[in-house]
Coordinates of C-alpha atoms in Angstrom, one line a residue:
M1355 CA 7.9 -15.1 -1.6
A1356 CA 10.6 -17.4 -3.0
F1357 CA 13.3 -15.2 -1.6
L1358 CA 11.7 -15.2 1.8
E1359 CA 11.4 -19.0 1.8
K1360 CA 15.1 -19.4 0.8
F1361 CA 16.2 -16.8 3.4
P1362 CA 13.7 -17.0 6.2
V1363 CA 15.8 -14.7 8.4
F1364 CA 14.4 -11.8 6.4
K1365 CA 10.8 -12.6 7.4
E1366 CA 11.4 -11.0 10.8
M1367 CA 13.6 -8.1 9.7
P1368 CA 12.2 -4.6 9.2
F1369 CA 11.4 -4.2 5.5
F1370 CA 11.3 -0.8 3.8
I1371 CA 10.3 0.1 0.3
A1372 CA 11.6 3.3 -1.2
G1373 CA 11.1 5.0 -4.6
E1374 CA 11.5 8.3 -6.3
S1375 CA 9.3 10.0 -9.0
Y1376 CA 7.4 7.4 -10.9
G1377 CA 9.3 4.8 -8.8
G1378 CA 7.7 6.4 -5.7
K1379 CA 4.3 5.8 -7.3
M1380 CA 5.3 2.1 -7.7
A1381 CA 6.6 2.0 -4.2
A1382 CA 3.2 3.0 -2.9
A1383 CA 1.4 0.5 -5.1
F1384 CA 3.8 -2.4 -4.2
G1385 CA 3.6 -1.5 -0.5
A1386 CA -0.2 -1.6 -0.5
A1387 CA -0.2 -4.9 -2.4
L1388 CA 2.3 -6.4 0.0
Q1389 CA 0.2 -5.1 2.9
D1390 CA -2.8 -7.1 1.6
L1391 CA -0.7 -10.3 1.2
I1392 CA 0.6 -10.0 4.7
H1393 CA -2.9 -9.4 6.1
D1394 CA -4.2 -12.5 4.2
G1395 CA -1.3 -14.6 5.5
K1396 CA 0.1 -15.3 2.1
I1397 CA 3.5 -13.7 2.9
Q1398 CA 5.3 -13.4 6.2
C1399 CA 7.1 -10.1 6.1
K1400 CA 7.6 -7.2 8.5
L1401 CA 6.6 -4.2 6.3
T1402 CA 7.9 -1.3 8.4
G1403 CA 7.9 1.7 6.1
V1404 CA 7.5 3.2 2.7
A1405 CA 9.5 6.3 1.5
L1406 CA 8.2 8.4 -1.4
G1407 CA 10.6 10.9 -2.8
D1408 CA 9.3 13.6 -5.1
S1409 CA 6.7 11.0 -6.2
L1410 CA 4.0 11.0 -8.8
I1411 CA 1.1 10.1 -6.4
S1412 CA -1.7 12.2 -7.9
F1413 CA -1.1 13.3 -11.5
Q1414 CA -3.9 15.9 -11.4
D1415 CA -2.7 17.6 -8.3
T1416 CA 0.9 17.6 -9.6
T1417 CA -0.1 19.0 -13.0
L1418 CA -2.1 21.8 -11.5
S1419 CA 0.8 22.9 -9.3
Y1420 CA 3.1 23.8 -12.2
A1421 CA 1.6 27.2 -13.0
P1422 CA 1.4 28.5 -9.4
Y1423 CA 4.9 27.2 -8.6
L1424 CA 6.5 28.8 -11.6
F1425 CA 4.6 32.0 -11.2
S1426 CA 5.8 32.3 -7.5
L1427 CA 9.4 32.0 -8.7
S1428 CA 8.9 34.8 -11.4
L1429 CA 9.3 32.2 -14.1
L1430 CA 5.9 33.1 -15.5
D1431 CA 4.2 36.4 -15.9
E1432 CA 0.4 36.6 -15.4
K1433 CA -0.3 36.1 -19.1
D1434 CA 1.8 33.0 -19.3
F1435 CA 0.4 31.8 -16.0
V1436 CA -3.0 31.7 -17.5
R1437 CA -1.8 29.8 -20.6
V1438 CA 0.0 27.2 -18.5
Q1439 CA -2.8 26.7 -16.1
K1440 CA -5.4 26.5 -18.9
L1441 CA -3.5 23.7 -20.6
G1442 CA -2.9 22.0 -17.2
K1443 CA -6.7 21.9 -16.6
E1444 CA -7.1 20.3 -20.0
V1445 CA -4.6 17.6 -18.9
V1446 CA -6.6 17.1 -15.7
K1447 CA -9.9 16.9 -17.6
A1448 CA -8.6 14.2 -19.9
T1449 CA -7.2 12.3 -16.8
D1450 CA -10.5 12.6 -15.0
E1451 CA -12.3 11.1 -18.0
G1452 CA -9.9 8.2 -18.1
D1453 CA -8.4 9.1 -21.4
Y1454 CA -4.8 8.7 -20.4
H1455 CA -3.4 8.7 -23.9
K1456 CA -4.9 12.1 -24.5
A1457 CA -3.7 13.3 -21.1
M1458 CA -0.1 12.4 -21.9
D1459 CA -0.3 14.0 -25.4
L1460 CA -1.5 17.2 -23.7
T1461 CA 1.2 16.9 -21.1
D1462 CA 3.8 16.9 -23.9
Q1463 CA 2.2 20.1 -25.1
L1464 CA 2.3 21.5 -21.6
N1465 CA 6.0 20.7 -21.3
D1466 CA 6.6 22.4 -24.6
L1467 CA 4.8 25.5 -23.5
I1468 CA 6.6 25.6 -20.2
G1469 CA 9.9 25.3 -21.9
H1470 CA 9.0 28.1 -24.4
V1471 CA 7.8 30.6 -21.9
T1472 CA 10.5 30.0 -19.2
D1473 CA 13.6 29.9 -21.5
N1474 CA 13.8 26.1 -21.0
V1475 CA 13.8 26.0 -17.3
D1476 CA 15.1 22.7 -15.9
V1477 CA 11.8 21.3 -14.5
Y1478 CA 13.8 19.0 -12.2
Y1479 CA 15.9 21.9 -10.7
V1480 CA 14.3 25.2 -11.5
L1481 CA 17.4 27.4 -10.9
R1482 CA 18.9 26.0 -14.1
H1483 CA 18.0 26.9 -17.7
N1484 CA 19.1 25.7 -21.1
Q1485 CA 21.2 22.9 -19.9
A1486 CA 23.7 21.4 -22.3
D1487 CA 22.2 18.0 -21.6
F1488 CA 19.2 19.0 -23.6
N1489 CA 21.1 18.8 -26.9
M1490 CA 22.6 15.5 -25.8
I1491 CA 19.1 14.0 -25.1
H1492 CA 17.9 15.3 -28.5
S1493 CA 20.6 13.3 -30.3
M1494 CA 20.1 10.1 -28.2
S1495 CA 16.6 9.2 -29.4
P1496 CA 13.6 10.8 -31.2
W1497 CA 11.4 9.1 -28.5
Y1498 CA 12.8 11.4 -25.8
T1499 CA 12.1 14.4 -28.1
K1500 CA 8.5 13.3 -28.5
L1501 CA 8.1 12.9 -24.8
S1502 CA 9.5 16.1 -23.6
N1503 CA 10.9 18.4 -26.3
N1504 CA 14.4 18.2 -24.7
Q1505 CA 13.3 18.9 -21.2
I1506 CA 12.0 15.8 -19.3
F1507 CA 14.7 13.6 -17.9
A1508 CA 17.5 16.0 -19.2
Q1509 CA 19.6 16.9 -16.2
Y1510 CA 19.3 13.8 -14.1
L1511 CA 19.1 11.3 -16.9
M1512 CA 22.6 12.2 -18.1
R1513 CA 23.9 12.0 -14.5
S1514 CA 22.5 8.5 -14.0
Q1515 CA 23.9 7.3 -17.3
S1516 CA 27.4 8.3 -16.3
D1517 CA 27.1 7.1 -12.7
P1518 CA 29.8 4.6 -11.6
L1519 CA 26.9 2.4 -10.5
V1520 CA 26.6 1.3 -14.1
K1521 CA 30.1 -0.2 -13.9
L1522 CA 29.5 -1.8 -10.6
M1523 CA 26.3 -3.5 -11.6
N1524 CA 27.5 -4.6 -15.0
G1525 CA 30.9 -5.6 -13.6
P1526 CA 31.5 -7.1 -10.2
I1527 CA 27.8 -7.6 -9.4
R1528 CA 27.2 -9.4 -12.7
K1529 CA 30.2 -11.6 -12.2
K1530 CA 29.2 -12.4 -8.6
L1531 CA 25.6 -13.4 -9.4
G1532 CA 26.7 -15.5 -12.4
I1533 CA 23.2 -15.9 -13.7
I1534 CA 22.6 -12.7 -15.9
P1535 CA 22.3 -13.4 -19.6
D1536 CA 25.0 -11.8 -21.8
N1537 CA 22.4 -9.8 -23.7
V1538 CA 21.0 -8.2 -20.5
T1539 CA 22.7 -5.1 -19.0
W1540 CA 21.8 -2.9 -16.1
G1541 CA 20.9 0.7 -16.8
G1542 CA 19.6 3.7 -14.8
Q1543 CA 16.9 4.4 -17.5
S1544 CA 15.1 2.2 -19.9
E1545 CA 13.5 3.6 -23.0
M1546 CA 11.4 0.4 -23.5
V1547 CA 10.0 0.5 -19.9
A1548 CA 9.3 4.2 -20.0
E1549 CA 7.5 3.9 -23.4
T1550 CA 5.5 0.9 -22.2
Q1551 CA 4.5 2.7 -18.9
R1552 CA 3.8 6.0 -20.5
N1553 CA 0.0 5.8 -20.4
D1554 CA 0.0 4.6 -16.8
I1555 CA 1.6 7.8 -15.6
P1556 CA -1.8 9.6 -15.1
S1557 CA -3.2 6.9 -12.9
S1558 CA -3.4 7.7 -9.1
V1559 CA -2.1 5.8 -6.1
L1560 CA -3.5 8.2 -3.6
S1561 CA -5.8 5.5 -2.1
D1562 CA -2.7 3.2 -1.7
V1563 CA -0.9 5.8 0.4
G1564 CA -3.9 6.3 2.6
K1565 CA -4.3 2.6 3.0
L1566 CA -0.6 2.2 4.1
I1567 CA -0.9 4.9 6.7
K1568 CA -4.2 3.5 8.1
G1569 CA -2.6 0.1 8.2
G1570 CA 0.1 1.3 10.6
V1571 CA 3.0 1.4 8.0
K1572 CA 5.3 4.3 8.4
V1573 CA 4.9 6.5 5.3
V1574 CA 7.6 9.1 4.6
V1575 CA 7.2 11.7 1.8
Y1576 CA 10.2 13.9 1.0
E1577 CA 10.2 16.8 -1.5
G1578 CA 13.0 18.8 -3.0
Q1579 CA 12.3 22.6 -2.8
L1580 CA 13.5 23.2 -6.3
D1581 CA 11.6 20.4 -8.1
M1582 CA 8.7 21.4 -10.3
I1583 CA 7.9 18.1 -12.0
C1584 CA 6.7 16.3 -8.8
G1585 CA 7.1 19.2 -6.4
T1586 CA 6.1 20.2 -2.9
L1587 CA 3.0 22.3 -4.0
G1588 CA 1.4 19.3 -5.7
A1589 CA 2.3 17.0 -2.7
E1590 CA 0.6 19.4 -0.3
S1591 CA -2.5 19.2 -2.5
W1592 CA -2.7 15.4 -2.6
I1593 CA -1.8 15.0 1.0
A1594 CA -4.8 17.1 2.0
K1595 CA -7.0 14.6 0.2
L1596 CA -5.7 11.5 2.1
N1597 CA -8.4 9.2 3.6
W1598 CA -6.9 9.0 7.0
D1599 CA -8.4 9.9 10.4
G1600 CA -5.2 11.6 11.5
L1601 CA -5.1 14.0 8.6
S1602 CA -6.5 17.0 10.4
Q1603 CA -4.0 16.6 13.2
F1604 CA -1.2 16.2 10.7
L1605 CA -2.2 19.4 8.8
N1606 CA -2.4 21.4 12.0
S1607 CA 0.9 20.2 13.3
S1608 CA 3.9 22.5 13.3
R1609 CA 7.0 22.0 11.2
K1610 CA 10.4 21.8 12.8
P1611 CA 13.7 22.8 11.2
L1612 CA 16.4 20.3 10.5
Y1613 CA 20.1 20.8 10.1
A1614 CA 22.7 18.7 8.4
P1615 CA 25.4 17.8 10.9
S1616 CA 28.1 20.1 9.4
K1617 CA 25.6 23.0 9.4
L1618 CA 24.2 22.5 12.9
A1619 CA 26.6 25.0 14.7
K1620 CA 25.6 27.8 12.4
K1621 CA 21.9 26.8 12.4
E1622 CA 21.9 26.7 8.6
T1623 CA 18.5 25.2 7.8
G1624 CA 18.6 22.2 5.5
A1625 CA 15.0 21.0 5.7
F1626 CA 11.7 21.1 7.6
L1627 CA 9.8 18.1 9.0
K1628 CA 6.1 17.9 9.5
S1629 CA 4.8 14.7 11.1
Y1630 CA 2.0 13.1 13.0
K1631 CA 2.0 9.4 14.2
N1632 CA 3.3 7.3 11.3
F1633 CA 3.2 9.9 8.5
E1634 CA 6.1 12.3 7.8
L1635 CA 6.7 15.0 5.3
Y1636 CA 10.2 16.3 4.7
Y1637 CA 10.7 19.6 2.9
I1638 CA 14.4 19.4 1.6
L1639 CA 15.8 22.9 0.9
N1640 CA 18.2 23.6 -2.0
A1641 CA 17.4 20.3 -3.7
G1642 CA 15.6 19.4 -6.9
H1643 CA 13.9 16.2 -8.0
M1644 CA 16.9 14.1 -7.0
V1645 CA 17.4 15.0 -3.4
P1646 CA 20.4 12.7 -2.7
I1647 CA 22.3 14.3 -5.6
D1648 CA 21.5 17.9 -4.7
A1649 CA 21.5 17.7 -0.9
P1650 CA 23.5 14.6 0.0
E1651 CA 24.3 15.4 3.6
M1652 CA 20.7 16.4 4.4
A1653 CA 19.4 13.3 2.6
L1654 CA 21.7 11.1 4.7
E1655 CA 20.5 12.8 7.9
M1656 CA 16.9 12.3 6.8
L1657 CA 17.6 8.6 6.2
R1658 CA 19.1 8.3 9.6
M1659 CA 16.0 9.8 11.2
I1660 CA 13.7 7.6 9.2
L1661 CA 15.5 4.4 10.3
M1662 CA 15.8 5.4 13.9

């Protein structure tokens, strides 16, 4: 609110909120809260759209998608499918009962089991196994080991920590702003934040997504084909539960193929798009949890389409 008062020009500019993974969950929650403030006349802002990338919208639906997804890729046999699905249902039961601490402890066990029976598949990009980053994570902090047994955050965490954005934010941007305390540094991941938010992970924001759509906000969901941790199968499940009068029309609509500009001539499919009115679902091929990293050209083309 203070920002908008200081820079009133932004009150009339289209405003988009975007987030990925747990950040996508926060984007939905922030969007719904902002929608209420705008409706009540407490904030003047043109909330135009919310983009949710491989986002943790419904913990239960996401968790129950793991076994079927891995089984379909031959990463589980029938015996291990039963084991993973059984433990997944225990996670969901604890979540449904509101025992989020127990749900997260069971999730740790589920991640351990998946790692054991899949030869440490990279749950963020399932074509990789036994990434060298696992050992690096293990040496960084015992908290990460407790959380994931050297799997969760492995591949993409190390990428974000070595990203040149760290130098930009802690260098020129810090100097330009001139207000950041010396003991505060920008980072792509925060152990303190993740540990504090851990028991919030199982909570659902499904109602917030439905609320945004019904309120006329453009809601975009995009999913990387090779992501397990917040993958397409789980998204399909929670989307089917949205409280929105256009849901049946969306579910019955046909997908259309999309092509990155450099692949258009050869008709090399880069994604599919399913949409109805102000709700869109992008299926991004050959990409894992971090779509812009794995399919940058297709991600940029998707962004162009969203902002058209």
